[in-house]
Amino acid sequence: MTEIKEKNPETKVAVQSEKSRWRTMVALAFGYFVDQGEGQAKSVLFPTLRSMWGLSFANLGLIGTIRNALQSISAPIWGYIADRFPRKNVIVFGTGIWGIWTLLVGFTDNFGQLLVIRAISGIGLGCLMPATFSLMSDTFPPKKRGRALGIMEGIGTLGIVVSVLGLGFLASPTLWRWGFFVLGGMSIISGLVIWLRVEEPV
């Protein structure tokens, strides 16, 4: 009888308090908020770089494509890792520590440097959703899971709005670097928040 209860999904999520579940959701949603905001950097800040560095639309397209391509390739690999190691640690590494690469974009001075750094940062971005959805599924029971994921999605989408508006004030030859400094710093902070607030389900 004990073994049946341990294998029951409802029993597994019941060991966490309601407060702990929503604290976990908010921390993961903050990571998603930053991730979605970071995805807007190309559309807001790169036109400034195009003007400054004489980049072509093909150059900008390559930067965006290589980031998205590496993110899509790395996502299944991150998912595989999340199945075998604590998911919380995977997210902290992939978003928090890997956020340093986004910050380093602010130090680039030419197309080649920008391409390499954005490619590396794209690899880390693939870690968030596999581990996050897995954590959310184990944290919330079926009757509350949809609402929790909906709230998380809403917070993430809000990150797009805030990022576009905020980065718009930094889209200039003198301030664009601060856009990436802020995004990278926020990514590192999100990793710290997840490390401190997310509870890995037993």
CSV table of C-alpha atoms in Angstrom, one decimal:
chain,number,residue,atom,x,y,z
A,1,MET,CA,0.0,0.0,0.0
A,2,THR,CA,2.9,2.4,0.8
A,3,GLU,CA,4.5,1.7,-2.5
A,4,ILE,CA,1.3,2.5,-4.4
A,5,LYS,CA,1.0,5.9,-2.7
A,6,GLU,CA,4.6,6.8,-3.4
A,7,LYS,CA,4.0,6.2,-7.1
A,8,ASN,CA,0.8,8.2,-7.2
A,9,PRO,CA,1.4,11.6,-8.8
A,10,GLU,CA,-1.1,13.2,-6.5
A,11,THR,CA,0.8,11.9,-3.4
A,12,LYS,CA,4.1,13.1,-4.8
A,13,VAL,CA,3.0,16.7,-5.2
A,14,ALA,CA,1.1,16.7,-1.9
A,15,VAL,CA,4.4,16.6,0.1
A,16,GLN,CA,4.9,20.3,-0.8
A,17,SER,CA,2.9,23.0,0.8
A,18,GLU,CA,0.7,25.3,-1.3
A,19,LYS,CA,3.0,28.2,-0.4
A,20,SER,CA,6.1,26.3,-1.5
A,21,ARG,CA,4.5,25.4,-4.8
A,22,TRP,CA,3.6,29.0,-5.7
A,23,ARG,CA,7.0,30.2,-4.5
A,24,THR,CA,8.6,27.7,-6.9
A,25,MET,CA,6.3,28.9,-9.8
A,26,VAL,CA,7.1,32.6,-9.2
A,27,ALA,CA,10.9,31.9,-9.2
A,28,LEU,CA,10.7,29.9,-12.4
A,29,ALA,CA,8.4,32.5,-14.0
A,30,PHE,CA,11.0,35.1,-13.2
A,31,GLY,CA,13.6,33.1,-15.1
A,32,TYR,CA,11.1,32.8,-18.0
A,33,PHE,CA,10.5,36.5,-17.8
A,34,VAL,CA,14.2,37.2,-18.2
A,35,ASP,CA,14.5,34.6,-21.0
A,36,GLN,CA,11.7,36.1,-23.0
A,37,GLY,CA,13.1,39.6,-22.5
A,38,GLU,CA,16.5,38.5,-23.7
A,39,GLY,CA,15.0,37.2,-26.9
A,40,GLN,CA,14.0,40.8,-27.8
A,41,ALA,CA,17.5,42.1,-27.8
A,42,LYS,CA,18.0,41.4,-31.4
A,43,SER,CA,15.0,43.3,-32.6
A,44,VAL,CA,15.6,46.4,-30.4
A,45,LEU,CA,19.4,46.8,-30.1
A,46,PHE,CA,20.8,45.2,-33.3
A,47,PRO,CA,19.5,48.0,-35.6
A,48,THR,CA,21.9,50.3,-33.7
A,49,LEU,CA,24.8,47.9,-34.2
A,50,ARG,CA,23.9,47.6,-37.9
A,51,SER,CA,24.2,51.4,-38.2
A,52,MET,CA,27.4,51.6,-36.1
A,53,TRP,CA,29.3,48.6,-37.6
A,54,GLY,CA,27.9,48.7,-41.1
A,55,LEU,CA,26.3,45.3,-40.8
A,56,SER,CA,24.0,43.9,-43.5
A,57,PHE,CA,20.6,42.4,-43.0
A,58,ALA,CA,22.2,39.1,-43.8
A,59,ASN,CA,24.6,39.6,-40.9
A,60,LEU,CA,21.8,40.3,-38.5
A,61,GLY,CA,19.9,37.3,-39.8
A,62,LEU,CA,22.8,35.0,-39.3
A,63,ILE,CA,23.3,36.2,-35.7
A,64,GLY,CA,19.6,35.6,-34.9
A,65,THR,CA,19.5,32.3,-36.8
A,66,ILE,CA,22.6,30.8,-35.2
A,67,ARG,CA,21.3,31.6,-31.7
A,68,ASN,CA,17.9,30.0,-32.4
A,69,ALA,CA,19.4,27.0,-34.2
A,70,LEU,CA,21.7,26.2,-31.3
A,71,GLN,CA,18.9,26.8,-28.8
A,72,SER,CA,16.7,24.3,-30.7
A,73,ILE,CA,19.6,21.8,-30.9
A,74,SER,CA,20.6,22.1,-27.3
A,75,ALA,CA,17.1,21.9,-25.8
A,76,PRO,CA,16.7,18.1,-26.2
A,77,ILE,CA,20.2,17.7,-24.7
A,78,TRP,CA,19.3,19.9,-21.8
A,79,GLY,CA,16.1,17.8,-21.4
A,80,TYR,CA,18.2,14.6,-21.3
A,81,ILE,CA,20.4,16.2,-18.6
A,82,ALA,CA,17.4,17.4,-16.6
A,83,ASP,CA,16.1,13.8,-16.5
A,84,ARG,CA,19.4,12.6,-14.8
A,85,PHE,CA,20.4,15.5,-12.6
A,86,PRO,CA,18.5,17.9,-10.2
A,87,ARG,CA,16.4,20.1,-12.5
A,88,LYS,CA,16.9,23.1,-10.3
A,89,ASN,CA,20.7,22.8,-10.7
A,90,VAL,CA,20.3,22.5,-14.5
A,91,ILE,CA,18.3,25.7,-14.7
A,92,VAL,CA,20.6,27.6,-12.4
A,93,PHE,CA,23.6,26.6,-14.5
A,94,GLY,CA,21.9,27.1,-17.9
A,95,THR,CA,20.3,30.5,-17.1
A,96,GLY,CA,22.1,31.9,-14.1
A,97,ILE,CA,25.7,31.0,-14.8
A,98,TRP,CA,25.3,30.9,-18.6
A,99,GLY,CA,23.8,34.4,-18.4
A,100,ILE,CA,27.4,35.6,-18.2
A,101,TRP,CA,27.6,35.1,-22.0
A,102,THR,CA,24.7,37.5,-22.6
A,103,LEU,CA,26.5,40.1,-20.4
A,104,LEU,CA,29.7,39.6,-22.5
A,105,VAL,CA,27.9,40.6,-25.6
A,106,GLY,CA,28.1,44.1,-24.2
A,107,PHE,CA,31.9,44.0,-24.6
A,108,THR,CA,31.9,42.9,-28.3
A,109,ASP,CA,33.4,45.3,-30.9
A,110,ASN,CA,32.7,43.7,-34.2
A,111,PHE,CA,30.5,41.2,-36.1
A,112,GLY,CA,32.7,38.2,-35.5
A,113,GLN,CA,32.8,38.6,-31.8
A,114,LEU,CA,29.1,39.2,-31.6
A,115,LEU,CA,28.4,36.1,-33.7
A,116,VAL,CA,30.5,33.8,-31.5
A,117,ILE,CA,29.2,35.1,-28.2
A,118,ARG,CA,25.5,35.0,-29.3
A,119,ALA,CA,26.0,31.5,-30.5
A,120,ILE,CA,27.4,30.4,-27.2
A,121,SER,CA,24.6,32.1,-25.3
A,122,GLY,CA,22.0,30.4,-27.5
A,123,ILE,CA,23.3,27.0,-26.3
A,124,GLY,CA,22.4,27.8,-22.7
A,125,LEU,CA,19.0,29.2,-23.5
A,126,GLY,CA,17.8,25.7,-24.5
A,127,CYS,CA,17.9,24.6,-20.9
A,128,LEU,CA,15.1,26.5,-19.4
A,129,MET,CA,11.9,25.1,-20.7
A,130,PRO,CA,12.5,21.3,-20.5
A,131,ALA,CA,13.6,21.5,-16.9
A,132,THR,CA,11.0,24.1,-16.0
A,133,PHE,CA,8.0,22.2,-17.4
A,134,SER,CA,9.2,19.0,-15.8
A,135,LEU,CA,9.5,20.8,-12.4
A,136,MET,CA,6.1,22.4,-12.8
A,137,SER,CA,4.5,19.1,-13.6
A,138,ASP,CA,5.8,17.4,-10.5
A,139,THR,CA,5.1,20.5,-8.3
A,140,PHE,CA,1.4,21.0,-9.1
A,141,PRO,CA,-1.3,18.4,-9.1
A,142,PRO,CA,-3.3,18.0,-12.4
A,143,LYS,CA,-6.2,20.3,-11.4
A,144,LYS,CA,-3.9,23.2,-10.6
A,145,ARG,CA,-1.2,22.6,-13.2
A,146,GLY,CA,-2.9,24.5,-16.1
A,147,ARG,CA,-3.5,27.6,-14.0
A,148,ALA,CA,0.1,27.6,-12.8
A,149,LEU,CA,1.5,27.2,-16.3
A,150,GLY,CA,-0.8,29.9,-17.6
A,151,ILE,CA,0.4,32.4,-15.0
A,152,MET,CA,4.0,31.5,-15.8
A,153,GLU,CA,3.3,32.1,-19.5
A,154,GLY,CA,1.7,35.4,-18.7
A,155,ILE,CA,4.7,36.6,-16.7
A,156,GLY,CA,7.0,35.4,-19.4
A,157,THR,CA,5.0,37.3,-22.1
A,158,LEU,CA,5.2,40.4,-19.9
A,159,GLY,CA,8.9,40.1,-20.1
A,160,ILE,CA,8.6,40.7,-23.8
A,161,VAL,CA,6.7,43.9,-23.3
A,162,VAL,CA,9.0,45.2,-20.5
A,163,SER,CA,12.1,44.4,-22.5
A,164,VAL,CA,11.0,46.1,-25.7
A,165,LEU,CA,10.0,49.2,-23.8
A,166,GLY,CA,13.1,49.2,-21.6
A,167,LEU,CA,15.7,48.4,-24.2
A,168,GLY,CA,14.2,51.1,-26.4
A,169,PHE,CA,15.7,53.7,-24.1
A,170,LEU,CA,19.1,52.0,-24.5
A,171,ALA,CA,19.1,51.7,-28.3
A,172,SER,CA,21.8,54.2,-29.0
A,173,PRO,CA,25.5,54.2,-29.9
A,174,THR,CA,26.4,55.2,-26.4
A,175,LEU,CA,24.0,53.0,-24.3
A,176,TRP,CA,23.4,49.8,-26.3
A,177,ARG,CA,26.1,47.9,-24.3
A,178,TRP,CA,24.1,48.5,-21.1
A,179,GLY,CA,21.2,46.7,-22.6
A,180,PHE,CA,23.2,43.5,-22.7
A,181,PHE,CA,24.8,44.2,-19.3
A,182,VAL,CA,21.3,44.5,-17.8
A,183,LEU,CA,20.0,41.4,-19.5
A,184,GLY,CA,23.0,39.4,-18.5
A,185,GLY,CA,22.8,40.7,-15.0
A,186,MET,CA,19.1,39.9,-14.8
A,187,SER,CA,19.8,36.3,-16.0
A,188,ILE,CA,22.4,35.8,-13.3
A,189,ILE,CA,20.0,37.2,-10.7
A,190,SER,CA,17.3,34.8,-12.0
A,191,GLY,CA,19.6,31.9,-11.4
A,192,LEU,CA,20.2,33.1,-7.8
A,193,VAL,CA,16.5,33.5,-7.2
A,194,ILE,CA,15.8,30.0,-8.6
A,195,TRP,CA,18.6,28.5,-6.5
A,196,LEU,CA,17.2,30.1,-3.3
A,197,ARG,CA,13.4,29.8,-3.9
A,198,VAL,CA,12.8,26.7,-6.0
A,199,GLU,CA,12.1,23.5,-4.2
A,200,GLU,CA,12.9,20.3,-6.1
A,201,PRO,CA,9.9,17.9,-5.6
A,202,VAL,CA,10.8,14.7,-3.8
